[in-house]
Amino acid sequence: MRKKVIAGNWKMNKDLNESQNLVSGIIDGLGNDNKCDVIVCPPFTSLSEVHSLIKNTPVKLGAQNVYHENDGAFTGEVSTGMLKSVGCDYVIIGHSERRTIFGEKDDLINKKNKKALADDLKVIFCIGESLAQREEGITNSVVEKQLHKGLDGISSEELNNIIIAYEPIWAIGTGKTATPEQAQEVHSFIRNYISQNFSKESGGKIIIQYGGSVKPDNAASLLSQPDIDGALIGGACLKADSFLSIIAST
Ligand code: PEP
């Protein structure tokens, strides 16, 4: 039985003070409840302070991006070592906003995945199709290509430290959610891909989160699907109450 993993991607929201308030609300509401794993991904500017507050709680810390070099002339980027030095266990890689707004391509995402894993960060690797691609009926081949390129050169052992987040782009921040059946269909495709290209054991173990307008009122039906092992939450993680109520629905 795979334990569910709920992650909150705060995106470019919450200054330091607001970050401290939000994470304090999450910790207070959660208590020692660890029915599922909980990860918060604040902006870089809040990582260190949020880490101080979640120490000795079940909540884990993730960053929203990383670069694949150790150091040097890469203005505006941060390294795996920097993220680890402020307490990150996880990093989100390949988010559709990085792909579409910042032009990140599969080969860069693959380099980031490999670098993060080599340096002992766990990766939340995001994939998903656009509305046009869904309407064209090519969702599975888009997802397959993202998996093939993003996971190139990664071993079955390293895969233990990857969570895949299936996030249909048309459902992110739009209020449109994939139906539980639509999401389940793609999750099952992803799990089969992992079983066939890594091992049956890897396919059985891999955590596949759904992301795209998950809210307290739709979380339970999505999370009850057999291949949906958690959720990556954007908008609904910005208030402790709604994030906690999604966690409760696992
Ligand atoms: C996301 O950006 O990862 C996301 C799922 O956002 P939202 O929940 O707001 O759709």
PDB file of C-alpha atoms and ligand atoms in Angstrom:
ATOM      1  CA  MET A   1       0.000   0.000   0.000  1.00  0.00           C
ATOM      2  CA  ARG A   2       1.529   3.327  -1.033  1.00  0.00           C
ATOM      3  CA  LYS A   3       1.337   6.128   1.532  1.00  0.00           C
ATOM      4  CA  LYS A   4      -0.274   9.255   0.088  1.00  0.00           C
ATOM      5  CA  VAL A   5       1.878  12.357  -0.377  1.00  0.00           C
ATOM      6  CA  ILE A   6       0.338  15.835  -0.362  1.00  0.00           C
ATOM      7  CA  ALA A   7       2.573  18.698  -1.488  1.00  0.00           C
ATOM      8  CA  GLY A   8       1.841  22.420  -1.579  1.00  0.00           C
ATOM      9  CA  ASN A   9       3.478  24.513  -4.299  1.00  0.00           C
ATOM     10  CA  TRP A  10       3.270  28.068  -3.012  1.00  0.00           C
ATOM     11  CA  LYS A  11       4.608  29.445  -6.329  1.00  0.00           C
ATOM     12  CA  MET A  12       5.502  33.176  -6.179  1.00  0.00           C
ATOM     13  CA  ASN A  13       3.259  33.826  -3.179  1.00  0.00           C
ATOM     14  CA  LYS A  14       3.917  34.678   0.482  1.00  0.00           C
ATOM     15  CA  ASP A  15       6.615  36.987   1.762  1.00  0.00           C
ATOM     16  CA  LEU A  16       8.605  35.923   4.802  1.00  0.00           C
ATOM     17  CA  ASN A  17       6.052  36.946   7.384  1.00  0.00           C
ATOM     18  CA  GLU A  18       3.162  35.409   5.443  1.00  0.00           C
ATOM     19  CA  SER A  19       5.169  32.211   4.942  1.00  0.00           C
ATOM     20  CA  GLN A  20       5.767  31.871   8.666  1.00  0.00           C
ATOM     21  CA  ASN A  21       2.063  32.397   9.377  1.00  0.00           C
ATOM     22  CA  LEU A  22       0.987  29.861   6.768  1.00  0.00           C
ATOM     23  CA  VAL A  23       3.362  27.133   7.868  1.00  0.00           C
ATOM     24  CA  SER A  24       2.505  27.731  11.528  1.00  0.00           C
ATOM     25  CA  GLY A  25      -1.174  27.247  10.685  1.00  0.00           C
ATOM     26  CA  ILE A  26      -0.377  24.017   8.851  1.00  0.00           C
ATOM     27  CA  ILE A  27       1.736  22.651  11.695  1.00  0.00           C
ATOM     28  CA  ASP A  28      -0.865  23.534  14.328  1.00  0.00           C
ATOM     29  CA  GLY A  29      -3.681  21.939  12.365  1.00  0.00           C
ATOM     30  CA  LEU A  30      -1.704  18.823  11.558  1.00  0.00           C
ATOM     31  CA  GLY A  31      -0.426  18.009  15.046  1.00  0.00           C
ATOM     32  CA  ASN A  32       1.347  14.664  14.944  1.00  0.00           C
ATOM     33  CA  ASP A  33      -0.948  13.298  12.309  1.00  0.00           C
ATOM     34  CA  ASN A  34       1.127  11.430   9.765  1.00  0.00           C
ATOM     35  CA  LYS A  35      -1.479   9.448   7.865  1.00  0.00           C
ATOM     36  CA  CYS A  36       0.058  10.933   4.752  1.00  0.00           C
ATOM     37  CA  ASP A  37       3.353  12.652   3.947  1.00  0.00           C
ATOM     38  CA  VAL A  38       3.138  16.440   3.759  1.00  0.00           C
ATOM     39  CA  ILE A  39       5.566  18.665   1.845  1.00  0.00           C
ATOM     40  CA  VAL A  40       5.542  22.463   1.618  1.00  0.00           C
ATOM     41  CA  CYS A  41       7.351  24.282  -1.201  1.00  0.00           C
ATOM     42  CA  PRO A  42       7.628  27.987  -0.321  1.00  0.00           C
ATOM     43  CA  PRO A  43       9.553  30.520  -2.414  1.00  0.00           C
ATOM     44  CA  PHE A  44      13.358  30.479  -2.026  1.00  0.00           C
ATOM     45  CA  THR A  45      13.278  33.560   0.204  1.00  0.00           C
ATOM     46  CA  SER A  46      11.295  31.725   2.892  1.00  0.00           C
ATOM     47  CA  LEU A  47      12.931  28.291   2.822  1.00  0.00           C
ATOM     48  CA  SER A  48      15.304  28.807   5.726  1.00  0.00           C
ATOM     49  CA  GLU A  49      12.721  30.291   8.093  1.00  0.00           C
ATOM     50  CA  VAL A  50      10.069  27.762   7.169  1.00  0.00           C
ATOM     51  CA  HIS A  51      12.601  25.043   7.831  1.00  0.00           C
ATOM     52  CA  SER A  52      13.192  26.359  11.358  1.00  0.00           C
ATOM     53  CA  LEU A  53       9.457  26.101  12.018  1.00  0.00           C
ATOM     54  CA  ILE A  54       8.927  22.587  10.623  1.00  0.00           C
ATOM     55  CA  LYS A  55      11.896  20.995  12.384  1.00  0.00           C
ATOM     56  CA  ASN A  56      10.575  18.245  14.683  1.00  0.00           C
ATOM     57  CA  THR A  57       7.253  18.098  12.832  1.00  0.00           C
ATOM     58  CA  PRO A  58       6.170  15.613  10.152  1.00  0.00           C
ATOM     59  CA  VAL A  59       6.195  18.372   7.487  1.00  0.00           C
ATOM     60  CA  LYS A  60       8.986  18.243   4.897  1.00  0.00           C
ATOM     61  CA  LEU A  61      10.486  21.092   2.895  1.00  0.00           C
ATOM     62  CA  GLY A  62      10.759  21.381  -0.869  1.00  0.00           C
ATOM     63  CA  ALA A  63      11.993  24.032  -3.296  1.00  0.00           C
ATOM     64  CA  GLN A  64      10.244  24.987  -6.516  1.00  0.00           C
ATOM     65  CA  ASN A  65      13.270  24.846  -8.822  1.00  0.00           C
ATOM     66  CA  VAL A  66      17.012  24.138  -8.943  1.00  0.00           C
ATOM     67  CA  TYR A  67      19.876  24.479 -11.424  1.00  0.00           C
ATOM     68  CA  HIS A  68      22.082  21.567 -12.430  1.00  0.00           C
ATOM     69  CA  GLU A  69      25.524  23.149 -11.829  1.00  0.00           C
ATOM     70  CA  ASN A  70      27.320  23.279  -8.477  1.00  0.00           C
ATOM     71  CA  ASP A  71      28.213  26.977  -8.567  1.00  0.00           C
ATOM     72  CA  GLY A  72      29.426  29.729 -10.863  1.00  0.00           C
ATOM     73  CA  ALA A  73      28.176  32.457 -13.175  1.00  0.00           C
ATOM     74  CA  PHE A  74      24.493  31.512 -13.340  1.00  0.00           C
ATOM     75  CA  THR A  75      22.768  34.676 -12.190  1.00  0.00           C
ATOM     76  CA  GLY A  76      19.471  34.070 -10.478  1.00  0.00           C
ATOM     77  CA  GLU A  77      19.871  30.312 -10.121  1.00  0.00           C
ATOM     78  CA  VAL A  78      20.293  28.141  -7.016  1.00  0.00           C
ATOM     79  CA  SER A  79      22.185  24.860  -6.607  1.00  0.00           C
ATOM     80  CA  THR A  80      21.300  21.575  -4.957  1.00  0.00           C
ATOM     81  CA  GLY A  81      23.885  22.308  -2.236  1.00  0.00           C
ATOM     82  CA  MET A  82      22.233  25.638  -1.472  1.00  0.00           C
ATOM     83  CA  LEU A  83      18.817  23.994  -1.182  1.00  0.00           C
ATOM     84  CA  LYS A  84      20.152  21.301   1.122  1.00  0.00           C
ATOM     85  CA  SER A  85      21.911  23.888   3.276  1.00  0.00           C
ATOM     86  CA  VAL A  86      18.528  25.467   4.089  1.00  0.00           C
ATOM     87  CA  GLY A  87      16.868  22.151   4.895  1.00  0.00           C
ATOM     88  CA  CYS A  88      15.217  21.050   1.640  1.00  0.00           C
ATOM     89  CA  ASP A  89      14.522  17.370   1.145  1.00  0.00           C
ATOM     90  CA  TYR A  90      12.566  17.832  -2.075  1.00  0.00           C
ATOM     91  CA  VAL A  91      12.596  19.919  -5.228  1.00  0.00           C
ATOM     92  CA  ILE A  92       9.910  20.391  -7.870  1.00  0.00           C
ATOM     93  CA  ILE A  93      11.336  19.938 -11.376  1.00  0.00           C
ATOM     94  CA  GLY A  94       9.615  20.387 -14.737  1.00  0.00           C
ATOM     95  CA  HIS A  95       6.575  22.288 -13.503  1.00  0.00           C
ATOM     96  CA  SER A  96       4.475  23.396 -16.484  1.00  0.00           C
ATOM     97  CA  GLU A  97       5.008  27.045 -15.544  1.00  0.00           C
ATOM     98  CA  ARG A  98       8.775  26.484 -15.826  1.00  0.00           C
ATOM     99  CA  ARG A  99       8.216  24.746 -19.156  1.00  0.00           C
ATOM    100  CA  THR A 100       5.818  27.276 -20.681  1.00  0.00           C
ATOM    101  CA  ILE A 101       6.788  30.651 -19.140  1.00  0.00           C
ATOM    102  CA  PHE A 102      10.531  30.053 -18.768  1.00  0.00           C
ATOM    103  CA  GLY A 103      11.037  27.823 -21.802  1.00  0.00           C
ATOM    104  CA  GLU A 104      12.469  24.803 -19.971  1.00  0.00           C
ATOM    105  CA  LYS A 105      12.830  21.848 -22.319  1.00  0.00           C
ATOM    106  CA  ASP A 106      12.952  18.126 -21.588  1.00  0.00           C
ATOM    107  CA  ASP A 107      16.756  17.897 -21.833  1.00  0.00           C
ATOM    108  CA  LEU A 108      17.293  20.648 -19.239  1.00  0.00           C
ATOM    109  CA  ILE A 109      14.676  19.026 -17.002  1.00  0.00           C
ATOM    110  CA  ASN A 110      16.513  15.709 -17.352  1.00  0.00           C
ATOM    111  CA  LYS A 111      19.803  17.347 -16.283  1.00  0.00           C
ATOM    112  CA  LYS A 112      18.075  18.866 -13.254  1.00  0.00           C
ATOM    113  CA  ASN A 113      16.451  15.540 -12.327  1.00  0.00           C
ATOM    114  CA  LYS A 114      19.803  13.742 -12.495  1.00  0.00           C
ATOM    115  CA  LYS A 115      21.671  16.415 -10.557  1.00  0.00           C
ATOM    116  CA  ALA A 116      19.071  16.588  -7.786  1.00  0.00           C
ATOM    117  CA  LEU A 117      19.037  12.800  -7.375  1.00  0.00           C
ATOM    118  CA  ALA A 118      22.850  12.585  -7.432  1.00  0.00           C
ATOM    119  CA  ASP A 119      22.945  15.120  -4.603  1.00  0.00           C
ATOM    120  CA  ASP A 120      20.315  13.351  -2.484  1.00  0.00           C
ATOM    121  CA  LEU A 121      17.364  15.591  -3.091  1.00  0.00           C
ATOM    122  CA  LYS A 122      14.048  13.905  -3.769  1.00  0.00           C
ATOM    123  CA  VAL A 123      12.345  15.110  -6.936  1.00  0.00           C
ATOM    124  CA  ILE A 124       8.720  15.939  -7.668  1.00  0.00           C
ATOM    125  CA  PHE A 125       8.887  15.543 -11.450  1.00  0.00           C
ATOM    126  CA  CYS A 126       5.960  17.235 -13.217  1.00  0.00           C
ATOM    127  CA  ILE A 127       4.520  16.175 -16.546  1.00  0.00           C
ATOM    128  CA  GLY A 128       1.237  16.800 -18.344  1.00  0.00           C
ATOM    129  CA  GLU A 129      -0.424  17.755 -21.598  1.00  0.00           C
ATOM    130  CA  SER A 130      -1.926  21.021 -22.855  1.00  0.00           C
ATOM    131  CA  LEU A 131      -5.589  21.413 -23.742  1.00  0.00           C
ATOM    132  CA  ALA A 132      -4.775  21.328 -27.477  1.00  0.00           C
ATOM    133  CA  GLN A 133      -2.845  18.077 -27.014  1.00  0.00           C
ATOM    134  CA  ARG A 134      -5.709  16.509 -25.046  1.00  0.00           C
ATOM    135  CA  GLU A 135      -8.212  17.568 -27.694  1.00  0.00           C
ATOM    136  CA  GLU A 136      -5.946  16.128 -30.374  1.00  0.00           C
ATOM    137  CA  GLY A 137      -6.050  12.810 -28.493  1.00  0.00           C
ATOM    138  CA  ILE A 138      -2.272  12.670 -27.925  1.00  0.00           C
ATOM    139  CA  THR A 139      -2.197  12.874 -24.097  1.00  0.00           C
ATOM    140  CA  ASN A 140      -0.519   9.489 -23.652  1.00  0.00           C
ATOM    141  CA  SER A 141       2.174  10.100 -26.239  1.00  0.00           C
ATOM    142  CA  VAL A 142       2.957  13.558 -24.774  1.00  0.00           C
ATOM    143  CA  VAL A 143       3.259  12.092 -21.292  1.00  0.00           C
ATOM    144  CA  GLU A 144       5.308   9.162 -22.603  1.00  0.00           C
ATOM    145  CA  LYS A 145       7.794  11.505 -24.304  1.00  0.00           C
ATOM    146  CA  GLN A 146       8.137  13.612 -21.141  1.00  0.00           C
ATOM    147  CA  LEU A 147       8.776  10.456 -19.098  1.00  0.00           C
ATOM    148  CA  HIS A 148      11.226   9.052 -21.644  1.00  0.00           C
ATOM    149  CA  LYS A 149      13.276  12.253 -21.875  1.00  0.00           C
ATOM    150  CA  GLY A 150      12.970  13.390 -18.269  1.00  0.00           C
ATOM    151  CA  LEU A 151      13.971  10.006 -16.825  1.00  0.00           C
ATOM    152  CA  ASP A 152      16.708   9.222 -19.348  1.00  0.00           C
ATOM    153  CA  GLY A 153      19.796   7.837 -17.574  1.00  0.00           C
ATOM    154  CA  ILE A 154      18.018   7.421 -14.234  1.00  0.00           C
ATOM    155  CA  SER A 155      18.289   4.008 -12.525  1.00  0.00           C
ATOM    156  CA  SER A 156      15.515   2.014 -10.846  1.00  0.00           C
ATOM    157  CA  GLU A 157      17.237   2.717  -7.542  1.00  0.00           C
ATOM    158  CA  GLU A 158      17.226   6.473  -8.162  1.00  0.00           C
ATOM    159  CA  LEU A 159      13.579   6.253  -9.166  1.00  0.00           C
ATOM    160  CA  ASN A 160      12.802   5.477  -5.498  1.00  0.00           C
ATOM    161  CA  ASN A 161      13.510   9.159  -4.852  1.00  0.00           C
ATOM    162  CA  ILE A 162      11.191  10.465  -7.550  1.00  0.00           C
ATOM    163  CA  ILE A 163       7.538  11.366  -7.204  1.00  0.00           C
ATOM    164  CA  ILE A 164       5.802  11.884 -10.528  1.00  0.00           C
ATOM    165  CA  ALA A 165       3.195  14.650 -10.570  1.00  0.00           C
ATOM    166  CA  TYR A 166       0.714  14.338 -13.424  1.00  0.00           C
ATOM    167  CA  GLU A 167      -0.565  17.863 -13.975  1.00  0.00           C
ATOM    168  CA  PRO A 168      -2.669  18.472 -17.064  1.00  0.00           C
ATOM    169  CA  ILE A 169      -1.782  22.052 -17.999  1.00  0.00           C
ATOM    170  CA  TRP A 170      -5.404  22.886 -18.795  1.00  0.00           C
ATOM    171  CA  ALA A 171      -6.346  22.133 -15.185  1.00  0.00           C
ATOM    172  CA  ILE A 172      -3.655  24.201 -13.465  1.00  0.00           C
ATOM    173  CA  GLY A 173      -4.961  27.348 -11.844  1.00  0.00           C
ATOM    174  CA  THR A 174      -8.005  27.303 -14.135  1.00  0.00           C
ATOM    175  CA  GLY A 175     -10.592  25.821 -11.790  1.00  0.00           C
ATOM    176  CA  LYS A 176     -11.049  22.985 -14.327  1.00  0.00           C
ATOM    177  CA  THR A 177     -10.150  19.641 -12.810  1.00  0.00           C
ATOM    178  CA  ALA A 178      -9.640  16.395 -14.638  1.00  0.00           C
ATOM    179  CA  THR A 179     -12.425  14.038 -13.646  1.00  0.00           C
ATOM    180  CA  PRO A 180     -11.250  11.242 -11.357  1.00  0.00           C
ATOM    181  CA  GLU A 181     -11.664   8.850 -14.311  1.00  0.00           C
ATOM    182  CA  GLN A 182      -9.625  11.044 -16.692  1.00  0.00           C
ATOM    183  CA  ALA A 183      -6.855  11.375 -14.119  1.00  0.00           C
ATOM    184  CA  GLN A 184      -6.904   7.667 -13.237  1.00  0.00           C
ATOM    185  CA  GLU A 185      -6.543   6.726 -16.900  1.00  0.00           C
ATOM    186  CA  VAL A 186      -3.329   8.742 -17.274  1.00  0.00           C
ATOM    187  CA  HIS A 187      -1.987   7.650 -13.876  1.00  0.00           C
ATOM    188  CA  SER A 188      -2.445   4.032 -14.858  1.00  0.00           C
ATOM    189  CA  PHE A 189      -0.659   4.729 -18.162  1.00  0.00           C
ATOM    190  CA  ILE A 190       2.253   6.303 -16.236  1.00  0.00           C
ATOM    191  CA  ARG A 191       2.463   3.371 -13.811  1.00  0.00           C
ATOM    192  CA  ASN A 192       2.537   0.902 -16.714  1.00  0.00           C
ATOM    193  CA  TYR A 193       5.258   2.959 -18.384  1.00  0.00           C
ATOM    194  CA  ILE A 194       7.384   2.717 -15.225  1.00  0.00           C
ATOM    195  CA  SER A 195       6.706  -1.036 -14.869  1.00  0.00           C
ATOM    196  CA  GLN A 196       7.727  -1.659 -18.470  1.00  0.00           C
ATOM    197  CA  ASN A 197      10.734   0.663 -18.634  1.00  0.00           C
ATOM    198  CA  PHE A 198      12.160   0.179 -15.136  1.00  0.00           C
ATOM    199  CA  SER A 199      10.660  -2.812 -13.330  1.00  0.00           C
ATOM    200  CA  LYS A 200       7.335  -4.139 -12.149  1.00  0.00           C
ATOM    201  CA  GLU A 201       8.470  -3.424  -8.602  1.00  0.00           C
ATOM    202  CA  SER A 202       9.272   0.208  -9.492  1.00  0.00           C
ATOM    203  CA  GLY A 203       5.858   0.563 -11.124  1.00  0.00           C
ATOM    204  CA  GLY A 204       4.179  -0.749  -7.986  1.00  0.00           C
ATOM    205  CA  LYS A 205       6.138   1.536  -5.692  1.00  0.00           C
ATOM    206  CA  ILE A 206       6.253   4.854  -7.528  1.00  0.00           C
ATOM    207  CA  ILE A 207       4.167   7.664  -6.070  1.00  0.00           C
ATOM    208  CA  ILE A 208       2.103   9.428  -8.741  1.00  0.00           C
ATOM    209  CA  GLN A 209       0.462  12.660  -7.611  1.00  0.00           C
ATOM    210  CA  TYR A 210      -2.315  14.459  -9.439  1.00  0.00           C
ATOM    211  CA  GLY A 211      -2.192  18.237  -9.748  1.00  0.00           C
ATOM    212  CA  GLY A 212      -4.615  20.710 -11.293  1.00  0.00           C
ATOM    213  CA  SER A 213      -7.209  22.674  -9.319  1.00  0.00           C
ATOM    214  CA  VAL A 214      -7.378  20.167  -6.474  1.00  0.00           C
ATOM    215  CA  LYS A 215      -9.652  21.653  -3.811  1.00  0.00           C
ATOM    216  CA  PRO A 216     -11.180  20.413  -0.558  1.00  0.00           C
ATOM    217  CA  ASP A 217     -14.382  19.501  -2.383  1.00  0.00           C
ATOM    218  CA  ASN A 218     -12.829  17.384  -5.146  1.00  0.00           C
ATOM    219  CA  ALA A 219      -9.804  15.929  -3.358  1.00  0.00           C
ATOM    220  CA  ALA A 220     -11.457  12.833  -1.890  1.00  0.00           C
ATOM    221  CA  SER A 221     -12.836  11.581  -5.198  1.00  0.00           C
ATOM    222  CA  LEU A 222      -9.500  12.071  -6.953  1.00  0.00           C
ATOM    223  CA  LEU A 223      -7.477  10.549  -4.131  1.00  0.00           C
ATOM    224  CA  SER A 224      -9.700   7.473  -3.968  1.00  0.00           C
ATOM    225  CA  GLN A 225      -8.608   6.378  -7.452  1.00  0.00           C
ATOM    226  CA  PRO A 226      -6.331   3.327  -7.330  1.00  0.00           C
ATOM    227  CA  ASP A 227      -3.343   4.951  -9.066  1.00  0.00           C
ATOM    228  CA  ILE A 228      -3.592   8.442  -7.539  1.00  0.00           C
ATOM    229  CA  ASP A 229      -1.162   8.492  -4.634  1.00  0.00           C
ATOM    230  CA  GLY A 230      -1.415  12.093  -3.588  1.00  0.00           C
ATOM    231  CA  ALA A 231      -1.700  15.604  -4.905  1.00  0.00           C
ATOM    232  CA  LEU A 232       0.405  18.608  -5.812  1.00  0.00           C
ATOM    233  CA  ILE A 233      -1.633  21.627  -4.819  1.00  0.00           C
ATOM    234  CA  GLY A 234      -1.274  25.218  -6.019  1.00  0.00           C
ATOM    235  CA  GLY A 235      -4.043  27.700  -5.166  1.00  0.00           C
ATOM    236  CA  ALA A 236      -5.647  25.640  -2.400  1.00  0.00           C
ATOM    237  CA  CYS A 237      -2.395  25.336  -0.429  1.00  0.00           C
ATOM    238  CA  LEU A 238      -2.168  29.065   0.221  1.00  0.00           C
ATOM    239  CA  LYS A 239      -4.612  28.891   3.133  1.00  0.00           C
ATOM    240  CA  ALA A 240      -3.900  26.514   6.006  1.00  0.00           C
ATOM    241  CA  ASP A 241      -7.583  25.510   6.278  1.00  0.00           C
ATOM    242  CA  SER A 242      -7.990  24.359   2.702  1.00  0.00           C
ATOM    243  CA  PHE A 243      -4.589  22.619   2.610  1.00  0.00           C
ATOM    244  CA  LEU A 244      -5.430  20.817   5.881  1.00  0.00           C
ATOM    245  CA  SER A 245      -8.821  19.793   4.625  1.00  0.00           C
ATOM    246  CA  ILE A 246      -7.242  18.234   1.505  1.00  0.00           C
ATOM    247  CA  ILE A 247      -4.790  16.406   3.773  1.00  0.00           C
ATOM    248  CA  ALA A 248      -7.718  15.190   5.885  1.00  0.00           C
ATOM    249  CA  SER A 249      -9.420  13.772   2.810  1.00  0.00           C
ATOM    250  CA  THR A 250      -6.620  11.250   2.302  1.00  0.00           C
TER     251      THR A 250
HETATM  252  C1  PEP B   1       0.294  23.528  -9.597  1.00  0.00           C
HETATM  253  O1  PEP B   1       0.673  24.591 -10.056  1.00  0.00           O
HETATM  254  O2  PEP B   1       1.111  22.626  -9.368  1.00  0.00           O
HETATM  255  C2  PEP B   1      -1.148  23.370  -9.359  1.00  0.00           C
HETATM  256  C3  PEP B   1      -1.613  22.177  -9.295  1.00  0.00           C
HETATM  257  O3  PEP B   1      -1.881  24.523  -9.223  1.00  0.00           O
HETATM  258  P1  PEP B   1      -3.477  24.633  -8.897  1.00  0.00           P
HETATM  259  O4  PEP B   1      -3.758  23.669  -7.789  1.00  0.00           O
HETATM  260  O5  PEP B   1      -3.683  26.046  -8.522  1.00  0.00           O
HETATM  261  O6  PEP B   1      -4.174  24.237 -10.164  1.00  0.00           O
END
